[in-house]
Coordinates of N, CA and C in Angstrom, one line a residue:
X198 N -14.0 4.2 -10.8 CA -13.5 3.6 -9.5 C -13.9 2.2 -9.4
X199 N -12.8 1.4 -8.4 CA -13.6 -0.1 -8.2 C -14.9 -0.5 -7.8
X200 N -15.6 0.2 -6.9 CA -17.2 0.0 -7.1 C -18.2 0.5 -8.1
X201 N -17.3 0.5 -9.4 CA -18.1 0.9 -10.1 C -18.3 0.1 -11.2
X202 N -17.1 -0.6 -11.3 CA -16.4 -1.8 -12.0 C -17.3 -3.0 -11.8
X203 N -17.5 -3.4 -10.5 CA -17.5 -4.7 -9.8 C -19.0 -4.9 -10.0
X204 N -19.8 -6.1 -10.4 CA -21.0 -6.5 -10.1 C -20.7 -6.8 -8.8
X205 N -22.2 -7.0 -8.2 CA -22.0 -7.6 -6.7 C -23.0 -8.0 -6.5
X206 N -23.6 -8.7 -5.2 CA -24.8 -9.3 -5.0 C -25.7 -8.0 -3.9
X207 N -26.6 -7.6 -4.5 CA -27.4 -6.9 -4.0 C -28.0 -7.6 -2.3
X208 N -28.3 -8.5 -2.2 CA -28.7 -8.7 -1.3 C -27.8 -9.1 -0.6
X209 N -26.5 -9.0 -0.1 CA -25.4 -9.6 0.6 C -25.5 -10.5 1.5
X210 N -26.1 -11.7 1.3 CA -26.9 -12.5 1.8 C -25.2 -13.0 3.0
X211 N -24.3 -13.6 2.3 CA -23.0 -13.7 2.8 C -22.6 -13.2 4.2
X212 N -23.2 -12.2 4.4 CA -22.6 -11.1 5.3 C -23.6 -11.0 6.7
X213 N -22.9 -11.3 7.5 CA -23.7 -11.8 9.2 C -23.5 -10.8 9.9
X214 N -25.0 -9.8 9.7 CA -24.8 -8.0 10.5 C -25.1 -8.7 12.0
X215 N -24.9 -8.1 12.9 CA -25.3 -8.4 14.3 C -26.9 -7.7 14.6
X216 N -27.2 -8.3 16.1 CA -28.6 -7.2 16.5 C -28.7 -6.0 16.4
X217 N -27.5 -5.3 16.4 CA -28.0 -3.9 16.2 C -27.4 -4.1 14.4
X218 N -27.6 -4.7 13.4 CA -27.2 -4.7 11.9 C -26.2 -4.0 11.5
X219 N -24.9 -4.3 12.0 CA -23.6 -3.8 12.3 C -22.6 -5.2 12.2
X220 N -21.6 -4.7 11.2 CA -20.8 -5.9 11.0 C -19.4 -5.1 11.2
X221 N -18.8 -5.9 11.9 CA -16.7 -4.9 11.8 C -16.3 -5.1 10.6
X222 N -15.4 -3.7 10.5 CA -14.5 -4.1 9.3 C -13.1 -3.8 9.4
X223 N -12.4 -4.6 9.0 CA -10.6 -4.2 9.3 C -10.1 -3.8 8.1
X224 N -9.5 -2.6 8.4 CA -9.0 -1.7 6.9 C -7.7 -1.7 6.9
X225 N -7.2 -2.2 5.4 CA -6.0 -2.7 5.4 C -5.7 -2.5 4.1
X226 N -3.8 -0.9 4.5 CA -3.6 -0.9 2.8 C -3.2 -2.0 2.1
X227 N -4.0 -1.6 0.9 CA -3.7 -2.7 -0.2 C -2.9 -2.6 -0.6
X228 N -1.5 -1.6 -0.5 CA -0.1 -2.0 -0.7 C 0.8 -2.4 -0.1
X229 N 0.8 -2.3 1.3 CA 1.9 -2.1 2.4 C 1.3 -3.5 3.2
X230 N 0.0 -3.9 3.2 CA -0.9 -4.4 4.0 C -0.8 -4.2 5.2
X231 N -0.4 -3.2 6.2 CA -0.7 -3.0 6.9 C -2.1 -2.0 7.8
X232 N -2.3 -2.5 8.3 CA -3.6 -2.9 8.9 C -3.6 -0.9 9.7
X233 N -5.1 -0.7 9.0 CA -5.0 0.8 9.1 C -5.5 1.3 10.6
X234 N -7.5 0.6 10.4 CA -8.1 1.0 11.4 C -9.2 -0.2 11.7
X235 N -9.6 0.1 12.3 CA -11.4 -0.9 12.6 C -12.4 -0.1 12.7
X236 N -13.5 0.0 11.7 CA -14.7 0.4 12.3 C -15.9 -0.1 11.4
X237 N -17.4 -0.1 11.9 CA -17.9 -0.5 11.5 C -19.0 0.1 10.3
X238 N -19.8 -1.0 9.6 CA -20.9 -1.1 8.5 C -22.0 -1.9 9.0
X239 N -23.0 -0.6 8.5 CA -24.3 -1.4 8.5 C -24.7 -2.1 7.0
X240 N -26.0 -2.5 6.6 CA -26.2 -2.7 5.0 C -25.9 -1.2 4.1
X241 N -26.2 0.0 4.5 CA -26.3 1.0 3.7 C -24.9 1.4 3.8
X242 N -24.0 1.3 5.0 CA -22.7 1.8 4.8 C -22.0 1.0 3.6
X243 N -22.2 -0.5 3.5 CA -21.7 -1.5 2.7 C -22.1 -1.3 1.3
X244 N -23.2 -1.2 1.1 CA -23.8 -0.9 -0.5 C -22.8 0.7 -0.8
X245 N -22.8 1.4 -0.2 CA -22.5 2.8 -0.3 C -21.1 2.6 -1.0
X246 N -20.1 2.1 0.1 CA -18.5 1.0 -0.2 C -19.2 0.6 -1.7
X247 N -19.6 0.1 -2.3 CA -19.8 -0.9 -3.3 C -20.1 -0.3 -4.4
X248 N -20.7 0.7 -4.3 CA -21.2 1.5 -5.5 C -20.4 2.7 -5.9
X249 N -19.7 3.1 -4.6 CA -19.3 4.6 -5.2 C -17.8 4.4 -5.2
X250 N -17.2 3.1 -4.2 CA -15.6 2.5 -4.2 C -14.8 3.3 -3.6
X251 N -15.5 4.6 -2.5 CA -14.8 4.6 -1.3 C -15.6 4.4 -0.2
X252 N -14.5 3.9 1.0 CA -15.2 3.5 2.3 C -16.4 4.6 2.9
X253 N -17.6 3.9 3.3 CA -18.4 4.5 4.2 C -18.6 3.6 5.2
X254 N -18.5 4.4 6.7 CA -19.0 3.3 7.7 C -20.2 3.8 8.6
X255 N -20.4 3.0 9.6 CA -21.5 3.3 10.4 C -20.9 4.0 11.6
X256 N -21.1 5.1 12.1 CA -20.7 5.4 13.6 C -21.5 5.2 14.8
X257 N -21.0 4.3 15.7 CA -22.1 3.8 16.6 C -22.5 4.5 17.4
X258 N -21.3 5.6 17.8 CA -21.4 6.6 18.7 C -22.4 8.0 17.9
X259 N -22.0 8.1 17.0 CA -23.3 9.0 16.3 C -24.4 8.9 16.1
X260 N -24.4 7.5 15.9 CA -25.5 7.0 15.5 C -26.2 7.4 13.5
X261 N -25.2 7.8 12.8 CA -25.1 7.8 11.5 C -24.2 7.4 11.0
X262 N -24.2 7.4 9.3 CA -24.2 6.5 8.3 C -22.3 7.9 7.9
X263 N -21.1 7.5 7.5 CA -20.3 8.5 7.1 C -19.0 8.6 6.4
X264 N -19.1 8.9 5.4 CA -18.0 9.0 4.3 C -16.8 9.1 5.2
X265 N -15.8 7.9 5.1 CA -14.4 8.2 5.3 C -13.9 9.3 4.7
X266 N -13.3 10.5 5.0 CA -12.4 11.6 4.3 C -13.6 12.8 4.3
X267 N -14.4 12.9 4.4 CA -15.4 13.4 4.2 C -15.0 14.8 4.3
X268 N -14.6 15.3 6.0 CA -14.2 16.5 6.3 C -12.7 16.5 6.5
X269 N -12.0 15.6 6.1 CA -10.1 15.3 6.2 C -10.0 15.5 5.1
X270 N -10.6 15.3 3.6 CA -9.9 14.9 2.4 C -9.5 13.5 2.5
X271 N -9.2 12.9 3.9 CA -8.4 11.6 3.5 C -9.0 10.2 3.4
X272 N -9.8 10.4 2.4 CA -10.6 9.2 1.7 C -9.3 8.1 1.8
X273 N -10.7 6.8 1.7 CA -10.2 5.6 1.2 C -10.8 5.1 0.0
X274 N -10.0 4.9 -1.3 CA -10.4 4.3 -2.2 C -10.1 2.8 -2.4
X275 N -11.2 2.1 -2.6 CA -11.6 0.6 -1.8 C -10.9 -0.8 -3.2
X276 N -9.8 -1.0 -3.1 CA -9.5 -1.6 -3.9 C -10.2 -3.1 -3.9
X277 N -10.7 -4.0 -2.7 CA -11.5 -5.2 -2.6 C -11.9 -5.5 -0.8
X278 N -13.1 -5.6 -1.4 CA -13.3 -6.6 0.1 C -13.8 -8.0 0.3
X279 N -13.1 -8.4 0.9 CA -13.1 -9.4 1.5 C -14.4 -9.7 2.3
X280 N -14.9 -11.1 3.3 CA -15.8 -11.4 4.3 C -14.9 -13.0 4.7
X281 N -14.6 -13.1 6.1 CA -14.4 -14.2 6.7 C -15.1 -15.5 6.7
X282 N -14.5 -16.6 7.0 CA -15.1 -17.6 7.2 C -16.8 -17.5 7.6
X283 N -16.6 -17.5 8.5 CA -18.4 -17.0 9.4 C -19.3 -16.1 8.7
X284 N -18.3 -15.0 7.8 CA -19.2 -13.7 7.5 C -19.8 -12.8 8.1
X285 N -19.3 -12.6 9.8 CA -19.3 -11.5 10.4 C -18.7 -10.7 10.5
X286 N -17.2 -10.4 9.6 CA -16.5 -9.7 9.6 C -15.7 -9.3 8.1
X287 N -15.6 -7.8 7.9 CA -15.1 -8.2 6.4 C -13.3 -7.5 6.6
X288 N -13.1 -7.4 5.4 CA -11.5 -6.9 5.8 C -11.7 -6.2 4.3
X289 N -11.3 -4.5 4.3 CA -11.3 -3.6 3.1 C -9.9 -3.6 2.9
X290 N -9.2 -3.8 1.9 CA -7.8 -3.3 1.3 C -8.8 -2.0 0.2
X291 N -7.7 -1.2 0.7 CA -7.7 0.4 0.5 C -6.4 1.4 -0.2
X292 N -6.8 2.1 -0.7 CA -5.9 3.2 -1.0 C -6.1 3.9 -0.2
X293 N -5.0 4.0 0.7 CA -5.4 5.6 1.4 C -4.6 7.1 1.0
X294 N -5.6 7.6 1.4 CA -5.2 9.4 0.9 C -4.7 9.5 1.9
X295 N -3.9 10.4 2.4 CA -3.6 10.9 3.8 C -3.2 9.4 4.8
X296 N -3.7 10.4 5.9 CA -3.5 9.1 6.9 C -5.1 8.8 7.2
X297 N -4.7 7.4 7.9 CA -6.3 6.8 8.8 C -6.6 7.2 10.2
X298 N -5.9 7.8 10.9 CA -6.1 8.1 12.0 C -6.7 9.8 12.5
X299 N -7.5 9.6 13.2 CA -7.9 11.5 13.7 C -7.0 12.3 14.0
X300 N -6.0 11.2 14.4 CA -4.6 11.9 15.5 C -3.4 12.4 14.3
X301 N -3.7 12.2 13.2 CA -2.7 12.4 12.2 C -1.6 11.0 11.9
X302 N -1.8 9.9 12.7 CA -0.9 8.9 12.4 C -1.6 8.2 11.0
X303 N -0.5 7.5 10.3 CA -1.0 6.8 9.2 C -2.2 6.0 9.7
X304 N -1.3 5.2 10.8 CA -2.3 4.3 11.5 C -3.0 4.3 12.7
X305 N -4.1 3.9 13.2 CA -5.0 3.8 14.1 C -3.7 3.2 15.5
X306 N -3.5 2.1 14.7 CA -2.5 1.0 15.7 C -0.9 1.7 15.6
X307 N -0.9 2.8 17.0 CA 0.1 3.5 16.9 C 1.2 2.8 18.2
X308 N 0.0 2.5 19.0 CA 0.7 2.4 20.3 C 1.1 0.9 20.9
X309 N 2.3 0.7 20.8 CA 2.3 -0.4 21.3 C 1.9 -0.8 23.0
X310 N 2.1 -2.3 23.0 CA 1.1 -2.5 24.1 C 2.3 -2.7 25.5
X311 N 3.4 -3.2 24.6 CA 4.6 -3.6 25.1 C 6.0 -2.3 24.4
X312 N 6.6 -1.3 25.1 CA 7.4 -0.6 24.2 C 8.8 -1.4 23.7
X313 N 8.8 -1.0 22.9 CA 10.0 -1.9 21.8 C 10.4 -1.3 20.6
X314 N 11.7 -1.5 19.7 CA 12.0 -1.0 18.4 C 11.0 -1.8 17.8
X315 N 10.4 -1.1 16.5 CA 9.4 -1.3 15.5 C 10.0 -1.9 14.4
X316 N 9.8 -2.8 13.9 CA 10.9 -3.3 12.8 C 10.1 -3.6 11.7
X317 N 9.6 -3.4 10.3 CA 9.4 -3.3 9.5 C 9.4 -5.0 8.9
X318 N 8.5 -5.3 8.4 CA 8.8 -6.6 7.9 C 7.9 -7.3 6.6
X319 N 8.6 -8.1 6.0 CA 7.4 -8.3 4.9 C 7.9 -7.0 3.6
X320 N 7.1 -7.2 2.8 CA 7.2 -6.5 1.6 C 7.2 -5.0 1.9
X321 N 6.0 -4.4 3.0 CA 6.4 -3.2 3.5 C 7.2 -2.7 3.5
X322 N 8.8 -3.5 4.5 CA 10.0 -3.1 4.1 C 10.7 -2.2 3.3
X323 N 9.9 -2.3 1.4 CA 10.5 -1.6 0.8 C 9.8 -0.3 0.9
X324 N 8.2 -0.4 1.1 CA 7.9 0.8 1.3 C 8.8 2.2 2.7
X325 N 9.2 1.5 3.3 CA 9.8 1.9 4.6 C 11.1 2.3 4.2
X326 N 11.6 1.1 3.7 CA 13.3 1.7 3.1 C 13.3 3.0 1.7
X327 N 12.0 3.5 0.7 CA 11.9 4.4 -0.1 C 11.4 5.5 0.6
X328 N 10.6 5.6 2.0 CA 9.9 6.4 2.4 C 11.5 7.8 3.3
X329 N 12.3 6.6 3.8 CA 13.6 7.0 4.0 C 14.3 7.7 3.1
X330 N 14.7 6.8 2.3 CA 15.3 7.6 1.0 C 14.8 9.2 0.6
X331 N 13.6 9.2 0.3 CA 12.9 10.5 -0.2 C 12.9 11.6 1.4
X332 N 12.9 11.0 2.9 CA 13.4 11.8 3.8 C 14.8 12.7 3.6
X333 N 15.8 11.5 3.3 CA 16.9 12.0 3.3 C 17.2 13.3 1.5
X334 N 16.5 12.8 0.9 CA 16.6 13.8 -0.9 C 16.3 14.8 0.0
X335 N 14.6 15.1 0.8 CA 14.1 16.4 1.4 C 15.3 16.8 2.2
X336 N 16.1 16.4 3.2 CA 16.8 17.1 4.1 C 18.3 17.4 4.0
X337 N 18.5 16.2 3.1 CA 20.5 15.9 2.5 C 21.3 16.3 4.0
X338 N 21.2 15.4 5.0 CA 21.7 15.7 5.9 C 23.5 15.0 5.8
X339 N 24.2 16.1 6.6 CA 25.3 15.3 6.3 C 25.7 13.9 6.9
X340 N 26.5 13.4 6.5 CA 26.7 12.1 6.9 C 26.0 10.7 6.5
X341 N 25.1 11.0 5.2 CA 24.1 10.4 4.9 C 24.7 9.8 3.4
X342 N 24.7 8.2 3.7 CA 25.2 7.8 2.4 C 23.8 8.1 1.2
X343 N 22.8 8.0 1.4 CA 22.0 8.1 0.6 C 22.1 10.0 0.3
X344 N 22.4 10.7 1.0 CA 22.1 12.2 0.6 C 23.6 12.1 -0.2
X345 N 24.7 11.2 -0.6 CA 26.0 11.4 -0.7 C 25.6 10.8 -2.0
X346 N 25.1 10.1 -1.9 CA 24.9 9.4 -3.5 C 23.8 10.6 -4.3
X347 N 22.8 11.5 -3.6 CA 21.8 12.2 -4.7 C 22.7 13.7 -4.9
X348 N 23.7 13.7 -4.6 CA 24.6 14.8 -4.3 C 25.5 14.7 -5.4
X349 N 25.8 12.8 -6.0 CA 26.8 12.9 -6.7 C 26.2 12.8 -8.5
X350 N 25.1 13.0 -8.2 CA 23.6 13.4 -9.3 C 23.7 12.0 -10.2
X351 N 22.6 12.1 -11.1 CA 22.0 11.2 -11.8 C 23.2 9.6 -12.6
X352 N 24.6 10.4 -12.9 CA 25.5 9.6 -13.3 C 25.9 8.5 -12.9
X353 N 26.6 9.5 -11.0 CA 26.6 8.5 -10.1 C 26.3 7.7 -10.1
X354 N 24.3 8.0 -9.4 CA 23.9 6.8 -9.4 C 23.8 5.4 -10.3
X355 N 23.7 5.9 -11.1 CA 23.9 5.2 -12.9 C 24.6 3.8 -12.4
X356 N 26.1 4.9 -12.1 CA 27.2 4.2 -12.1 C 26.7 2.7 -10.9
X357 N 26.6 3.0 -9.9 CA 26.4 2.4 -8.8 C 25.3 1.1 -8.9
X358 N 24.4 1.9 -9.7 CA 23.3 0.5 -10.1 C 24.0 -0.2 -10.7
X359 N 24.9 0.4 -12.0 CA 25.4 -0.7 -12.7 C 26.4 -1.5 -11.7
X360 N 26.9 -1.1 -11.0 CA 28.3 -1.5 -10.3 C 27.1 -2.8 -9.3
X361 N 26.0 -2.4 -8.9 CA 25.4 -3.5 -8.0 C 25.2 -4.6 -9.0
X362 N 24.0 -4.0 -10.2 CA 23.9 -5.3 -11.1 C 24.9 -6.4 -11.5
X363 N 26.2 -5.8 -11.4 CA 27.4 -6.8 -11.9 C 27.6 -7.8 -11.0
X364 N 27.4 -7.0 -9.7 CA 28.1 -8.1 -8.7 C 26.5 -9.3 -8.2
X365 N 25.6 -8.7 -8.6 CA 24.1 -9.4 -8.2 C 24.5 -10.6 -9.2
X366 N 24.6 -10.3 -10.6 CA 24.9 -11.1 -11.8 C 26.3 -11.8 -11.6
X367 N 27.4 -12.2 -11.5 CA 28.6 -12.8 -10.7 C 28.1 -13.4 -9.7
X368 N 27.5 -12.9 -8.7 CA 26.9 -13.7 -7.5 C 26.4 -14.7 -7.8
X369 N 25.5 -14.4 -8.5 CA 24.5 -15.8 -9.7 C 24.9 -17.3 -10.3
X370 N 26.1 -16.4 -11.1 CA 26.9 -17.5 -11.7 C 27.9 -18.4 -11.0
X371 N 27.9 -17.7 -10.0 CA 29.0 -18.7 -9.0 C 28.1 -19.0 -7.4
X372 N 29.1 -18.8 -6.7 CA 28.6 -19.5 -5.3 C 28.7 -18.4 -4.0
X373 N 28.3 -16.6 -4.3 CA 28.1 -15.9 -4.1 C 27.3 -16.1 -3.3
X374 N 26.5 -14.7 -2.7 CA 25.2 -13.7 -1.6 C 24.7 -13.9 -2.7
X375 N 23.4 -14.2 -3.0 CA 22.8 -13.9 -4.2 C 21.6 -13.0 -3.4
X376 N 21.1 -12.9 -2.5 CA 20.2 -12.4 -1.4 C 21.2 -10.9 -1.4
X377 N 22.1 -11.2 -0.6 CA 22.7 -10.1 -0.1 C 23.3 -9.2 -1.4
X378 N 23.9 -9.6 -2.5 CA 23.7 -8.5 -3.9 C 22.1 -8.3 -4.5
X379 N 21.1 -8.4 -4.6 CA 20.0 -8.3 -4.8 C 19.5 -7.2 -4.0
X380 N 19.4 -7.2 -2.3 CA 19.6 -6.2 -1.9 C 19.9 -5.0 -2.3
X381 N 21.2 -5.4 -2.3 CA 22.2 -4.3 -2.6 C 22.0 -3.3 -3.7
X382 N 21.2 -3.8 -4.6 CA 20.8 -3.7 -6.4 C 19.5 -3.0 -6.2
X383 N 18.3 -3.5 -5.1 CA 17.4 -3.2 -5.2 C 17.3 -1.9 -4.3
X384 N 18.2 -2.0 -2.9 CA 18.7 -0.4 -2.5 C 18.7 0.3 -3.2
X385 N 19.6 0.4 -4.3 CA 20.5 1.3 -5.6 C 19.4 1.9 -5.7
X386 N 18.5 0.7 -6.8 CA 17.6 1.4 -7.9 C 16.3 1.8 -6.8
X387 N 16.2 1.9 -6.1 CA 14.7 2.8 -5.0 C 15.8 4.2 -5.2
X388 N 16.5 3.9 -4.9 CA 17.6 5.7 -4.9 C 17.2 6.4 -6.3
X389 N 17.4 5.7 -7.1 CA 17.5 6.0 -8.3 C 16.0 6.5 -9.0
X390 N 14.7 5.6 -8.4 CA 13.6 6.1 -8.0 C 13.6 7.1 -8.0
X391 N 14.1 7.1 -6.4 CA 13.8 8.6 -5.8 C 14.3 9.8 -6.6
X392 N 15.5 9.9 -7.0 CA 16.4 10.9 -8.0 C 15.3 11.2 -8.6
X393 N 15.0 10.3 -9.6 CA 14.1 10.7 -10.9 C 12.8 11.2 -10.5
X394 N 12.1 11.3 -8.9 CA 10.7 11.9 -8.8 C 9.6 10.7 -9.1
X395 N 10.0 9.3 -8.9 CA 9.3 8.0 -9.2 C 8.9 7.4 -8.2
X396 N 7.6 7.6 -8.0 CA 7.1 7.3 -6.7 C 6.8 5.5 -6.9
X397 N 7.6 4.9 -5.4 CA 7.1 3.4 -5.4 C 6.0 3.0 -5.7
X398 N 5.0 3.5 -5.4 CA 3.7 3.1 -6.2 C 3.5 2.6 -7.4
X399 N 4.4 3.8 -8.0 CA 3.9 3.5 -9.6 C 4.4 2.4 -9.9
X400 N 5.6 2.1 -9.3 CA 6.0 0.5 -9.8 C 4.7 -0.9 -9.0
X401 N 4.6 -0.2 -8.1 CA 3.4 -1.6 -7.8 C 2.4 -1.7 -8.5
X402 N 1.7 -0.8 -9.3 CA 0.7 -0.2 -10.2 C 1.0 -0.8 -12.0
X403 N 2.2 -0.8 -12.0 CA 2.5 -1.3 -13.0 C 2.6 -2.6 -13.3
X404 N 3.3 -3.3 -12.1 CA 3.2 -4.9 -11.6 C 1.7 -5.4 -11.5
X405 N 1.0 -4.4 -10.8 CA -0.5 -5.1 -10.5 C -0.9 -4.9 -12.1
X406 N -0.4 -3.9 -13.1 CA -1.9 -4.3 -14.2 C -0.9 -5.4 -15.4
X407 N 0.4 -5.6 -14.8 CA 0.8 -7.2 -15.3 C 0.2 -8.2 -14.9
X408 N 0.1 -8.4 -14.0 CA -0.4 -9.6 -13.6 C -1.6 -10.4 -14.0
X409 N -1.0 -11.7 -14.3 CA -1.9 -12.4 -15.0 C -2.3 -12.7 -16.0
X410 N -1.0 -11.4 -16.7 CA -0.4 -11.2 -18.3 C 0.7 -12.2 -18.8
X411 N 0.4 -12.8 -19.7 CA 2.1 -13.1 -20.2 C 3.0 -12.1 -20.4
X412 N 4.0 -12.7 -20.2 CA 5.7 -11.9 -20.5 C 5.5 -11.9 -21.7
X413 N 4.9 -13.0 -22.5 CA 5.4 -12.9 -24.0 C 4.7 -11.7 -24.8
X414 N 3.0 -12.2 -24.4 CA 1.7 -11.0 -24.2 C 2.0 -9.1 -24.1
X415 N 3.0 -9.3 -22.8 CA 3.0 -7.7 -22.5 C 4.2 -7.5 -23.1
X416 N 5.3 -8.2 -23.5 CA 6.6 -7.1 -24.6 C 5.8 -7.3 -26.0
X417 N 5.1 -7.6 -26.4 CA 4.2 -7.7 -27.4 C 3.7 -6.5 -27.7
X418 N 2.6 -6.0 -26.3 CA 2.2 -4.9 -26.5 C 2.4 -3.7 -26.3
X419 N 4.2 -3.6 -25.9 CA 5.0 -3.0 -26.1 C 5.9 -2.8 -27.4
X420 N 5.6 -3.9 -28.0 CA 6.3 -3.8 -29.0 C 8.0 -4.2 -29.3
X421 N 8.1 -5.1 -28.1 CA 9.8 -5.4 -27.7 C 9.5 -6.9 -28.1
X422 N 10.2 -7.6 -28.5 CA 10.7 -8.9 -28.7 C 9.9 -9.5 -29.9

């Protein structure tokens, strides 16, 4: 796990606990980045985070030290933390198991302050637009271009990605949407995902352990080019 990986500074000199030796922390998936919950660490909750690489925090109202997931199962596995300018505050990106909330919501931040449609933004997006997709595989409701396409099985779709790539590729070469066929391409293949049982993850997982690799480096050690 990542705190097992990571050297770190034992003495976290960095890090500005308050009078009662309690510093906030804002937990935030390391995929979606959206911002899970808030709560706090003392030094032993933070070493705890650091050594074992999932979240522990401090409960003020208990007044003890307590494993996230503990009695849910739904751990957080601590992919990096952060500490702010000042160092009174840190920010954990996290894997989360489950959801973060007591109430059963992914997130803590359910309720808005002002009511309004919720609109998705940022890279999350795609997580939001595959999380749909795999709704509609589970239910194939009628009327549903996505349940119409897993309906017309693996071919179809085939067909369809290729039919977006062409026009993404044309778009390119001329004076086309090149946004708007890309889209279109990147819709496809989440479907196509989904078909196959390919959870979005694994493609971010795959991207994250490129990174910082050469293109030339990684078909190399695949064995292509």
């Amino acid at each position: 796990m990542w705190g097992r990986r990571v050297k770190r500074d034992p003495s976290l000199e960095a890090i500005r606990f308050d009078e009662k030796g309690l510093v906030p922390a804002v937990v935030q998936d390391a995929r979606t980045g959206d911002v899970l919950m808030l709560a706090y660490m003392n030094r032993e909750a933070l070493e705890r985070t650091l050594s074992t690489g999932r979240a522990h925090y401090y409960s003020r109202s208990r007044k003890k030290l307590w494993l996230k997931g503990e009695t849910s199962g739904n751990f957080q596995e601590v992919k990096a933390i952060y500490y702010d300018c000042d160092g009174d505050t840190l920010l954990l990106k996290v894997d989360q198991i489950g959801v973060a909330c007591h109430t059963g919501h992914r997130s803590c931040f359910f309720s808005p302050l002002k009511e309004g449609e919720e609109r998705p933004s940022g890279s999350s997006i795609i997580d939001r637009v595959f999380q749909v997709i795999m709704d509609r595989k589970a239910r194939m409701p009628e009327g549903s271009y996505v349940a119409q396409l897993f309906r017309g099985g693996l071919e179809g779709i085939l067909a369809k990605v290729e039919e977006e790539a062409g026009e993404f590729m044309e778009a390119a070469r001329g004076d086309g949407d090149v946004v708007h066929e890309f889209a279109d391409l990147l819709f496809h293949s989440l479907v196509l995902l989904g078909y196959r049982g390919v959870d979005i993850g694994e493609v971010y997982e795959e991207l994250e352990r490129r990174f910082g690799i050469s293109g030339i480096e990684e078909k190399r050690r695949r064995g292509k080019g």
